[in-house]
Amino acid sequence: MGNLWIGPPGSMYEIDQAAKSFDRTADLGVSEFKSLGGRVTVTRNLAPVRRIKLSWDLLPPAQARALDRIARRIDHPGPVFLVDPASGNVLAPAQAAGRGEKGATGITGLGQWFRTGSSGTVAESTTAPGTFTFTAVDGGSAVAWGCVSTEGAVGDFPVSPGLQVSFRAPTAIAALGTAGVGIDFKKADGAYLSTTSASGPLVTGTVPAGAAYVTPTAKPGTAGTYSLAGACLTYGGTAADGVPGDGLPPMSVTGYSDTPGRPLPFRNFSLDLVEVSSATG
């Protein structure tokens, strides 16, 4: 498990002191209505919303100042991304299971996966509706993963230089002796920067200077149709098989406290964050 990172893509700040309290409970958006006859009706939001509450005692001044600037939006007006050290897989929940991620726009499977070469096809399964597969037509066919927001929009996964990232191919592709994986590093404008690649199902690398986003890729190396279930993208650790997806949504700071510590110049700090629907909210 790695440290907590927080901030905009390319400029996340690393907090290496463990939080005194860390609540990452998701708001399920469930409401109950009980009729006079005793029957209960339950309504719920389309997707759970993550809420995170963090607090630190005796935080070093430099880290407290960084969190204060983030909370007050001094350097970046929009929401931020939080690399949660308790998350073992930053792929979206349904995406990690090989299913279409459902947001306000419905099933978005054809956006959250895409081919990276001239061959290969991502398609919804004809035998298991809602699940997706990748068909490789030759050894060069490769598939990539996009970062899915609450509303179904897809982009690259936000990172910052120095952050360790690790990717494991879906279970069906990982079982192939011909499999290969990679992590493409990209600049803030989305331009390609470099790639870390490996033979086999697992690749791990450190985000280089100038990178703000990553795109994980997998190459079966053998023609065939493969389920996309079981993939894992991990920050600060080693990706493993069978880890449920937590997602990596944009978050907005809804409250914070900053009080002097004893002794000075340490500070006691807390942050409240909520998942938002877009990077402009």
PDB file of N, CA, C and O in Angstrom, residues 116-178:
ATOM      1  N   THR A 116      -5.648  -0.145 -29.554  1.00  0.00           N
ATOM      2  CA  THR A 116      -4.554   0.818 -29.699  1.00  0.00           C
ATOM      3  C   THR A 116      -3.776   0.633 -30.993  1.00  0.00           C
ATOM      4  O   THR A 116      -2.893   1.430 -31.291  1.00  0.00           O
ATOM      5  N   GLY A 117      -4.077  -0.396 -31.751  1.00  0.00           N
ATOM      6  CA  GLY A 117      -3.404  -0.623 -33.028  1.00  0.00           C
ATOM      7  C   GLY A 117      -4.407  -0.622 -34.158  1.00  0.00           C
ATOM      8  O   GLY A 117      -5.553  -0.179 -34.016  1.00  0.00           O
ATOM      9  N   SER A 118      -3.980  -1.154 -35.283  1.00  0.00           N
ATOM     10  CA  SER A 118      -4.850  -1.163 -36.460  1.00  0.00           C
ATOM     11  C   SER A 118      -5.773  -2.366 -36.500  1.00  0.00           C
ATOM     12  O   SER A 118      -6.642  -2.446 -37.358  1.00  0.00           O
ATOM     13  N   SER A 119      -5.593  -3.303 -35.574  1.00  0.00           N
ATOM     14  CA  SER A 119      -6.414  -4.509 -35.582  1.00  0.00           C
ATOM     15  C   SER A 119      -6.967  -4.781 -34.195  1.00  0.00           C
ATOM     16  O   SER A 119      -6.454  -4.294 -33.187  1.00  0.00           O
ATOM     17  N   GLY A 120      -8.026  -5.573 -34.150  1.00  0.00           N
ATOM     18  CA  GLY A 120      -8.668  -5.915 -32.889  1.00  0.00           C
ATOM     19  C   GLY A 120      -9.991  -5.191 -32.735  1.00  0.00           C
ATOM     20  O   GLY A 120     -10.189  -4.091 -33.273  1.00  0.00           O
ATOM     21  N   THR A 121     -10.909  -5.789 -31.965  1.00  0.00           N
ATOM     22  CA  THR A 121     -12.254  -5.232 -31.809  1.00  0.00           C
ATOM     23  C   THR A 121     -12.748  -5.429 -30.385  1.00  0.00           C
ATOM     24  O   THR A 121     -12.625  -6.517 -29.819  1.00  0.00           O
ATOM     25  N   VAL A 122     -13.304  -4.369 -29.804  1.00  0.00           N
ATOM     26  CA  VAL A 122     -14.010  -4.452 -28.527  1.00  0.00           C
ATOM     27  C   VAL A 122     -15.495  -4.523 -28.829  1.00  0.00           C
ATOM     28  O   VAL A 122     -16.015  -3.724 -29.606  1.00  0.00           O
ATOM     29  N   ALA A 123     -16.189  -5.489 -28.228  1.00  0.00           N
ATOM     30  CA  ALA A 123     -17.613  -5.643 -28.507  1.00  0.00           C
ATOM     31  C   ALA A 123     -18.328  -6.215 -27.292  1.00  0.00           C
ATOM     32  O   ALA A 123     -17.725  -6.889 -26.454  1.00  0.00           O
ATOM     33  N   GLU A 124     -19.635  -5.911 -27.220  1.00  0.00           N
ATOM     34  CA  GLU A 124     -20.450  -6.494 -26.166  1.00  0.00           C
ATOM     35  C   GLU A 124     -20.691  -7.962 -26.486  1.00  0.00           C
ATOM     36  O   GLU A 124     -20.925  -8.342 -27.642  1.00  0.00           O
ATOM     37  N   SER A 125     -20.609  -8.801 -25.471  1.00  0.00           N
ATOM     38  CA  SER A 125     -20.779 -10.239 -25.672  1.00  0.00           C
ATOM     39  C   SER A 125     -22.180 -10.557 -26.169  1.00  0.00           C
ATOM     40  O   SER A 125     -23.166  -9.981 -25.700  1.00  0.00           O
ATOM     41  N   THR A 126     -22.270 -11.467 -27.117  1.00  0.00           N
ATOM     42  CA  THR A 126     -23.575 -11.881 -27.633  1.00  0.00           C
ATOM     43  C   THR A 126     -24.225 -12.915 -26.737  1.00  0.00           C
ATOM     44  O   THR A 126     -25.434 -13.135 -26.803  1.00  0.00           O
ATOM     45  N   THR A 127     -23.451 -13.557 -25.873  1.00  0.00           N
ATOM     46  CA  THR A 127     -23.992 -14.593 -24.983  1.00  0.00           C
ATOM     47  C   THR A 127     -24.223 -14.091 -23.562  1.00  0.00           C
ATOM     48  O   THR A 127     -24.995 -14.680 -22.809  1.00  0.00           O
ATOM     49  N   ALA A 128     -23.541 -13.004 -23.179  1.00  0.00           N
ATOM     50  CA  ALA A 128     -23.701 -12.421 -21.841  1.00  0.00           C
ATOM     51  C   ALA A 128     -23.862 -10.908 -21.979  1.00  0.00           C
ATOM     52  O   ALA A 128     -22.885 -10.173 -21.851  1.00  0.00           O
ATOM     53  N   PRO A 129     -25.067 -10.418 -22.266  1.00  0.00           N
ATOM     54  CA  PRO A 129     -25.288  -8.989 -22.474  1.00  0.00           C
ATOM     55  C   PRO A 129     -24.782  -8.157 -21.298  1.00  0.00           C
ATOM     56  O   PRO A 129     -24.945  -8.526 -20.138  1.00  0.00           O
ATOM     57  N   GLY A 130     -24.145  -7.028 -21.642  1.00  0.00           N
ATOM     58  CA  GLY A 130     -23.598  -6.152 -20.615  1.00  0.00           C
ATOM     59  C   GLY A 130     -22.141  -6.412 -20.309  1.00  0.00           C
ATOM     60  O   GLY A 130     -21.488  -5.594 -19.666  1.00  0.00           O
ATOM     61  N   THR A 131     -21.602  -7.570 -20.761  1.00  0.00           N
ATOM     62  CA  THR A 131     -20.181  -7.851 -20.586  1.00  0.00           C
ATOM     63  C   THR A 131     -19.464  -7.641 -21.913  1.00  0.00           C
ATOM     64  O   THR A 131     -20.073  -7.725 -22.982  1.00  0.00           O
ATOM     65  N   PHE A 132     -18.154  -7.368 -21.838  1.00  0.00           N
ATOM     66  CA  PHE A 132     -17.417  -7.004 -23.040  1.00  0.00           C
ATOM     67  C   PHE A 132     -16.186  -7.872 -23.239  1.00  0.00           C
ATOM     68  O   PHE A 132     -15.585  -8.371 -22.278  1.00  0.00           O
ATOM     69  N   THR A 133     -15.845  -8.048 -24.501  1.00  0.00           N
ATOM     70  CA  THR A 133     -14.701  -8.873 -24.881  1.00  0.00           C
ATOM     71  C   THR A 133     -13.814  -8.120 -25.862  1.00  0.00           C
ATOM     72  O   THR A 133     -14.247  -7.142 -26.488  1.00  0.00           O
ATOM     73  N   PHE A 134     -12.583  -8.596 -25.975  1.00  0.00           N
ATOM     74  CA  PHE A 134     -11.664  -8.065 -26.979  1.00  0.00           C
ATOM     75  C   PHE A 134     -11.283  -9.208 -27.912  1.00  0.00           C
ATOM     76  O   PHE A 134     -10.848 -10.270 -27.462  1.00  0.00           O
ATOM     77  N   THR A 135     -11.451  -8.975 -29.209  1.00  0.00           N
ATOM     78  CA  THR A 135     -11.081  -9.964 -30.212  1.00  0.00           C
ATOM     79  C   THR A 135      -9.787  -9.534 -30.882  1.00  0.00           C
ATOM     80  O   THR A 135      -9.727  -8.478 -31.516  1.00  0.00           O
ATOM     81  N   ALA A 136      -8.735 -10.338 -30.687  1.00  0.00           N
ATOM     82  CA  ALA A 136      -7.451 -10.098 -31.340  1.00  0.00           C
ATOM     83  C   ALA A 136      -7.415 -10.892 -32.633  1.00  0.00           C
ATOM     84  O   ALA A 136      -7.701 -12.094 -32.632  1.00  0.00           O
ATOM     85  N   VAL A 137      -7.080 -10.230 -33.726  1.00  0.00           N
ATOM     86  CA  VAL A 137      -7.039 -10.923 -35.020  1.00  0.00           C
ATOM     87  C   VAL A 137      -5.634 -11.391 -35.361  1.00  0.00           C
ATOM     88  O   VAL A 137      -5.448 -12.210 -36.263  1.00  0.00           O
ATOM     89  N   ASP A 138      -4.634 -10.856 -34.652  1.00  0.00           N
ATOM     90  CA  ASP A 138      -3.253 -11.269 -34.874  1.00  0.00           C
ATOM     91  C   ASP A 138      -2.432 -10.938 -33.626  1.00  0.00           C
ATOM     92  O   ASP A 138      -2.951 -10.413 -32.635  1.00  0.00           O
ATOM     93  N   GLY A 139      -1.140 -11.224 -33.661  1.00  0.00           N
ATOM     94  CA  GLY A 139      -0.278 -11.014 -32.508  1.00  0.00           C
ATOM     95  C   GLY A 139      -0.077  -9.561 -32.134  1.00  0.00           C
ATOM     96  O   GLY A 139       0.365  -9.256 -31.023  1.00  0.00           O
ATOM     97  N   GLY A 140      -0.404  -8.638 -33.046  1.00  0.00           N
ATOM     98  CA  GLY A 140      -0.216  -7.225 -32.769  1.00  0.00           C
ATOM     99  C   GLY A 140      -1.426  -6.526 -32.204  1.00  0.00           C
ATOM    100  O   GLY A 140      -1.358  -5.356 -31.831  1.00  0.00           O
ATOM    101  N   SER A 141      -2.551  -7.207 -32.097  1.00  0.00           N
ATOM    102  CA  SER A 141      -3.777  -6.590 -31.592  1.00  0.00           C
ATOM    103  C   SER A 141      -3.635  -6.256 -30.108  1.00  0.00           C
ATOM    104  O   SER A 141      -3.210  -7.094 -29.307  1.00  0.00           O
ATOM    105  N   ALA A 142      -3.997  -5.037 -29.727  1.00  0.00           N
ATOM    106  CA  ALA A 142      -3.868  -4.608 -28.329  1.00  0.00           C
ATOM    107  C   ALA A 142      -5.087  -3.788 -27.927  1.00  0.00           C
ATOM    108  O   ALA A 142      -5.697  -3.104 -28.745  1.00  0.00           O
ATOM    109  N   VAL A 143      -5.426  -3.843 -26.642  1.00  0.00           N
ATOM    110  CA  VAL A 143      -6.578  -3.131 -26.107  1.00  0.00           C
ATOM    111  C   VAL A 143      -6.118  -2.224 -24.966  1.00  0.00           C
ATOM    112  O   VAL A 143      -5.164  -2.537 -24.253  1.00  0.00           O
ATOM    113  N   ALA A 144      -6.792  -1.081 -24.809  1.00  0.00           N
ATOM    114  CA  ALA A 144      -6.444  -0.111 -23.766  1.00  0.00           C
ATOM    115  C   ALA A 144      -7.658   0.178 -22.897  1.00  0.00           C
ATOM    116  O   ALA A 144      -8.805  -0.049 -23.301  1.00  0.00           O
ATOM    117  N   TRP A 145      -7.381   0.706 -21.684  1.00  0.00           N
ATOM    118  CA  TRP A 145      -8.423   1.034 -20.711  1.00  0.00           C
ATOM    119  C   TRP A 145      -8.502   2.548 -20.525  1.00  0.00           C
ATOM    120  O   TRP A 145      -7.472   3.221 -20.439  1.00  0.00           O
ATOM    121  N   GLY A 146      -9.721   3.092 -20.433  1.00  0.00           N
ATOM    122  CA  GLY A 146      -9.917   4.500 -20.157  1.00  0.00           C
ATOM    123  C   GLY A 146     -10.476   4.696 -18.763  1.00  0.00           C
ATOM    124  O   GLY A 146     -11.094   3.801 -18.187  1.00  0.00           O
ATOM    125  N   CYS A 147     -10.279   5.885 -18.205  1.00  0.00           N
ATOM    126  CA  CYS A 147     -10.770   6.225 -16.867  1.00  0.00           C
ATOM    127  C   CYS A 147     -12.223   6.689 -16.988  1.00  0.00           C
ATOM    128  O   CYS A 147     -12.515   7.643 -17.709  1.00  0.00           O
ATOM    129  N   VAL A 148     -13.129   6.021 -16.278  1.00  0.00           N
ATOM    130  CA  VAL A 148     -14.559   6.281 -16.403  1.00  0.00           C
ATOM    131  C   VAL A 148     -15.036   7.155 -15.255  1.00  0.00           C
ATOM    132  O   VAL A 148     -14.810   6.845 -14.088  1.00  0.00           O
ATOM    133  N   SER A 149     -15.727   8.258 -15.580  1.00  0.00           N
ATOM    134  CA  SER A 149     -16.273   9.127 -14.548  1.00  0.00           C
ATOM    135  C   SER A 149     -17.665   8.664 -14.157  1.00  0.00           C
ATOM    136  O   SER A 149     -18.243   7.755 -14.754  1.00  0.00           O
ATOM    137  N   THR A 150     -18.239   9.315 -13.145  1.00  0.00           N
ATOM    138  CA  THR A 150     -19.581   8.973 -12.680  1.00  0.00           C
ATOM    139  C   THR A 150     -20.615   9.095 -13.791  1.00  0.00           C
ATOM    140  O   THR A 150     -21.548   8.306 -13.879  1.00  0.00           O
ATOM    141  N   GLU A 151     -20.437  10.070 -14.657  1.00  0.00           N
ATOM    142  CA  GLU A 151     -21.407  10.317 -15.710  1.00  0.00           C
ATOM    143  C   GLU A 151     -21.157   9.498 -16.969  1.00  0.00           C
ATOM    144  O   GLU A 151     -21.861   9.647 -17.961  1.00  0.00           O
ATOM    145  N   GLY A 152     -20.151   8.625 -16.951  1.00  0.00           N
ATOM    146  CA  GLY A 152     -19.892   7.778 -18.094  1.00  0.00           C
ATOM    147  C   GLY A 152     -18.852   8.321 -19.057  1.00  0.00           C
ATOM    148  O   GLY A 152     -18.503   7.653 -20.019  1.00  0.00           O
ATOM    149  N   ALA A 153     -18.346   9.537 -18.828  1.00  0.00           N
ATOM    150  CA  ALA A 153     -17.301  10.078 -19.693  1.00  0.00           C
ATOM    151  C   ALA A 153     -16.002   9.305 -19.493  1.00  0.00           C
ATOM    152  O   ALA A 153     -15.736   8.763 -18.424  1.00  0.00           O
ATOM    153  N   VAL A 154     -15.183   9.234 -20.524  1.00  0.00           N
ATOM    154  CA  VAL A 154     -13.961   8.447 -20.486  1.00  0.00           C
ATOM    155  C   VAL A 154     -12.761   9.312 -20.837  1.00  0.00           C
ATOM    156  O   VAL A 154     -12.807  10.125 -21.759  1.00  0.00           O
ATOM    157  N   GLY A 155     -11.672   9.161 -20.077  1.00  0.00           N
ATOM    158  CA  GLY A 155     -10.427   9.860 -20.367  1.00  0.00           C
ATOM    159  C   GLY A 155      -9.262   8.992 -19.957  1.00  0.00           C
ATOM    160  O   GLY A 155      -9.395   7.777 -19.813  1.00  0.00           O
ATOM    161  N   ASP A 156      -8.102   9.587 -19.749  1.00  0.00           N
ATOM    162  CA  ASP A 156      -6.934   8.857 -19.268  1.00  0.00           C
ATOM    163  C   ASP A 156      -6.900   8.902 -17.740  1.00  0.00           C
ATOM    164  O   ASP A 156      -7.567   9.715 -17.106  1.00  0.00           O
ATOM    165  N   PHE A 157      -6.113   8.023 -17.143  1.00  0.00           N
ATOM    166  CA  PHE A 157      -6.017   7.961 -15.690  1.00  0.00           C
ATOM    167  C   PHE A 157      -5.025   9.011 -15.186  1.00  0.00           C
ATOM    168  O   PHE A 157      -3.868   9.027 -15.611  1.00  0.00           O
ATOM    169  N   PRO A 158      -5.440   9.898 -14.277  1.00  0.00           N
ATOM    170  CA  PRO A 158      -4.559  10.966 -13.792  1.00  0.00           C
ATOM    171  C   PRO A 158      -3.470  10.423 -12.867  1.00  0.00           C
ATOM    172  O   PRO A 158      -3.714   9.556 -12.031  1.00  0.00           O
ATOM    173  N   VAL A 159      -2.256  10.972 -13.009  1.00  0.00           N
ATOM    174  CA  VAL A 159      -1.109  10.587 -12.179  1.00  0.00           C
ATOM    175  C   VAL A 159      -0.233  11.826 -11.963  1.00  0.00           C
ATOM    176  O   VAL A 159      -0.551  12.908 -12.440  1.00  0.00           O
ATOM    177  N   SER A 160       0.869  11.628 -11.258  1.00  0.00           N
ATOM    178  CA  SER A 160       1.885  12.669 -11.091  1.00  0.00           C
ATOM    179  C   SER A 160       3.258  12.019 -11.087  1.00  0.00           C
ATOM    180  O   SER A 160       3.392  10.840 -10.704  1.00  0.00           O
ATOM    181  N   PRO A 161       4.309  12.738 -11.503  1.00  0.00           N
ATOM    182  CA  PRO A 161       5.662  12.180 -11.501  1.00  0.00           C
ATOM    183  C   PRO A 161       6.058  11.652 -10.122  1.00  0.00           C
ATOM    184  O   PRO A 161       5.788  12.277  -9.101  1.00  0.00           O
ATOM    185  N   GLY A 162       6.671  10.472 -10.129  1.00  0.00           N
ATOM    186  CA  GLY A 162       7.116   9.844  -8.895  1.00  0.00           C
ATOM    187  C   GLY A 162       6.165   8.811  -8.350  1.00  0.00           C
ATOM    188  O   GLY A 162       6.544   7.990  -7.500  1.00  0.00           O
ATOM    189  N   LEU A 163       4.917   8.815  -8.809  1.00  0.00           N
ATOM    190  CA  LEU A 163       3.924   7.854  -8.346  1.00  0.00           C
ATOM    191  C   LEU A 163       4.175   6.496  -9.009  1.00  0.00           C
ATOM    192  O   LEU A 163       4.407   6.413 -10.209  1.00  0.00           O
ATOM    193  N   GLN A 164       4.132   5.418  -8.229  1.00  0.00           N
ATOM    194  CA  GLN A 164       4.295   4.074  -8.793  1.00  0.00           C
ATOM    195  C   GLN A 164       2.946   3.572  -9.287  1.00  0.00           C
ATOM    196  O   GLN A 164       1.936   3.685  -8.594  1.00  0.00           O
ATOM    197  N   VAL A 165       2.922   3.017 -10.497  1.00  0.00           N
ATOM    198  CA  VAL A 165       1.698   2.455 -11.071  1.00  0.00           C
ATOM    199  C   VAL A 165       1.971   1.022 -11.504  1.00  0.00           C
ATOM    200  O   VAL A 165       3.078   0.678 -11.920  1.00  0.00           O
ATOM    201  N   SER A 166       0.954   0.187 -11.394  1.00  0.00           N
ATOM    202  CA  SER A 166       1.096  -1.225 -11.730  1.00  0.00           C
ATOM    203  C   SER A 166      -0.179  -1.698 -12.413  1.00  0.00           C
ATOM    204  O   SER A 166      -1.283  -1.334 -11.990  1.00  0.00           O
ATOM    205  N   PHE A 167      -0.048  -2.486 -13.470  1.00  0.00           N
ATOM    206  CA  PHE A 167      -1.214  -2.960 -14.227  1.00  0.00           C
ATOM    207  C   PHE A 167      -1.112  -4.465 -14.464  1.00  0.00           C
ATOM    208  O   PHE A 167      -0.047  -4.975 -14.799  1.00  0.00           O
ATOM    209  N   ARG A 168      -2.240  -5.141 -14.278  1.00  0.00           N
ATOM    210  CA  ARG A 168      -2.336  -6.574 -14.560  1.00  0.00           C
ATOM    211  C   ARG A 168      -3.438  -6.798 -15.581  1.00  0.00           C
ATOM    212  O   ARG A 168      -4.539  -6.244 -15.467  1.00  0.00           O
ATOM    213  N   ALA A 169      -3.149  -7.613 -16.583  1.00  0.00           N
ATOM    214  CA  ALA A 169      -4.091  -7.884 -17.668  1.00  0.00           C
ATOM    215  C   ALA A 169      -5.306  -8.649 -17.158  1.00  0.00           C
ATOM    216  O   ALA A 169      -5.259  -9.279 -16.089  1.00  0.00           O
ATOM    217  N   PRO A 170      -6.420  -8.599 -17.900  1.00  0.00           N
ATOM    218  CA  PRO A 170      -7.591  -9.391 -17.520  1.00  0.00           C
ATOM    219  C   PRO A 170      -7.230 -10.867 -17.365  1.00  0.00           C
ATOM    220  O   PRO A 170      -6.278 -11.357 -17.978  1.00  0.00           O
ATOM    221  N   THR A 171      -8.000 -11.583 -16.579  1.00  0.00           N
ATOM    222  CA  THR A 171      -7.697 -12.975 -16.247  1.00  0.00           C
ATOM    223  C   THR A 171      -7.510 -13.835 -17.487  1.00  0.00           C
ATOM    224  O   THR A 171      -6.566 -14.633 -17.558  1.00  0.00           O
ATOM    225  N   ALA A 172      -8.382 -13.680 -18.486  1.00  0.00           N
ATOM    226  CA  ALA A 172      -8.301 -14.523 -19.683  1.00  0.00           C
ATOM    227  C   ALA A 172      -7.043 -14.245 -20.491  1.00  0.00           C
ATOM    228  O   ALA A 172      -6.430 -15.162 -21.043  1.00  0.00           O
ATOM    229  N   ILE A 173      -6.620 -12.993 -20.558  1.00  0.00           N
ATOM    230  CA  ILE A 173      -5.403 -12.643 -21.297  1.00  0.00           C
ATOM    231  C   ILE A 173      -4.168 -12.991 -20.484  1.00  0.00           C
ATOM    232  O   ILE A 173      -3.152 -13.456 -21.019  1.00  0.00           O
ATOM    233  N   ALA A 174      -4.246 -12.811 -19.153  1.00  0.00           N
ATOM    234  CA  ALA A 174      -3.105 -13.118 -18.284  1.00  0.00           C
ATOM    235  C   ALA A 174      -2.712 -14.590 -18.349  1.00  0.00           C
ATOM    236  O   ALA A 174      -1.549 -14.954 -18.120  1.00  0.00           O
ATOM    237  N   ALA A 175      -3.675 -15.463 -18.674  1.00  0.00           N
ATOM    238  CA  ALA A 175      -3.401 -16.899 -18.714  1.00  0.00           C
ATOM    239  C   ALA A 175      -2.613 -17.312 -19.950  1.00  0.00           C
ATOM    240  O   ALA A 175      -2.097 -18.442 -20.009  1.00  0.00           O
ATOM    241  N   LEU A 176      -2.491 -16.410 -20.926  1.00  0.00           N
ATOM    242  CA  LEU A 176      -1.798 -16.746 -22.173  1.00  0.00           C
ATOM    243  C   LEU A 176      -0.288 -16.614 -22.008  1.00  0.00           C
ATOM    244  O   LEU A 176       0.201 -15.634 -21.441  1.00  0.00           O
ATOM    245  N   GLY A 177       0.451 -17.554 -22.523  1.00  0.00           N
ATOM    246  CA  GLY A 177       1.906 -17.453 -22.488  1.00  0.00           C
ATOM    247  C   GLY A 177       2.448 -16.396 -23.417  1.00  0.00           C
ATOM    248  O   GLY A 177       3.625 -16.014 -23.307  1.00  0.00           O
ATOM    249  N   THR A 178       1.602 -15.884 -24.314  1.00  0.00           N
ATOM    250  CA  THR A 178       2.028 -14.880 -25.288  1.00  0.00           C
ATOM    251  C   THR A 178       1.655 -13.456 -24.875  1.00  0.00           C
ATOM    252  O   THR A 178       1.909 -12.506 -25.617  1.00  0.00           O
TER     253      THR A 178
END
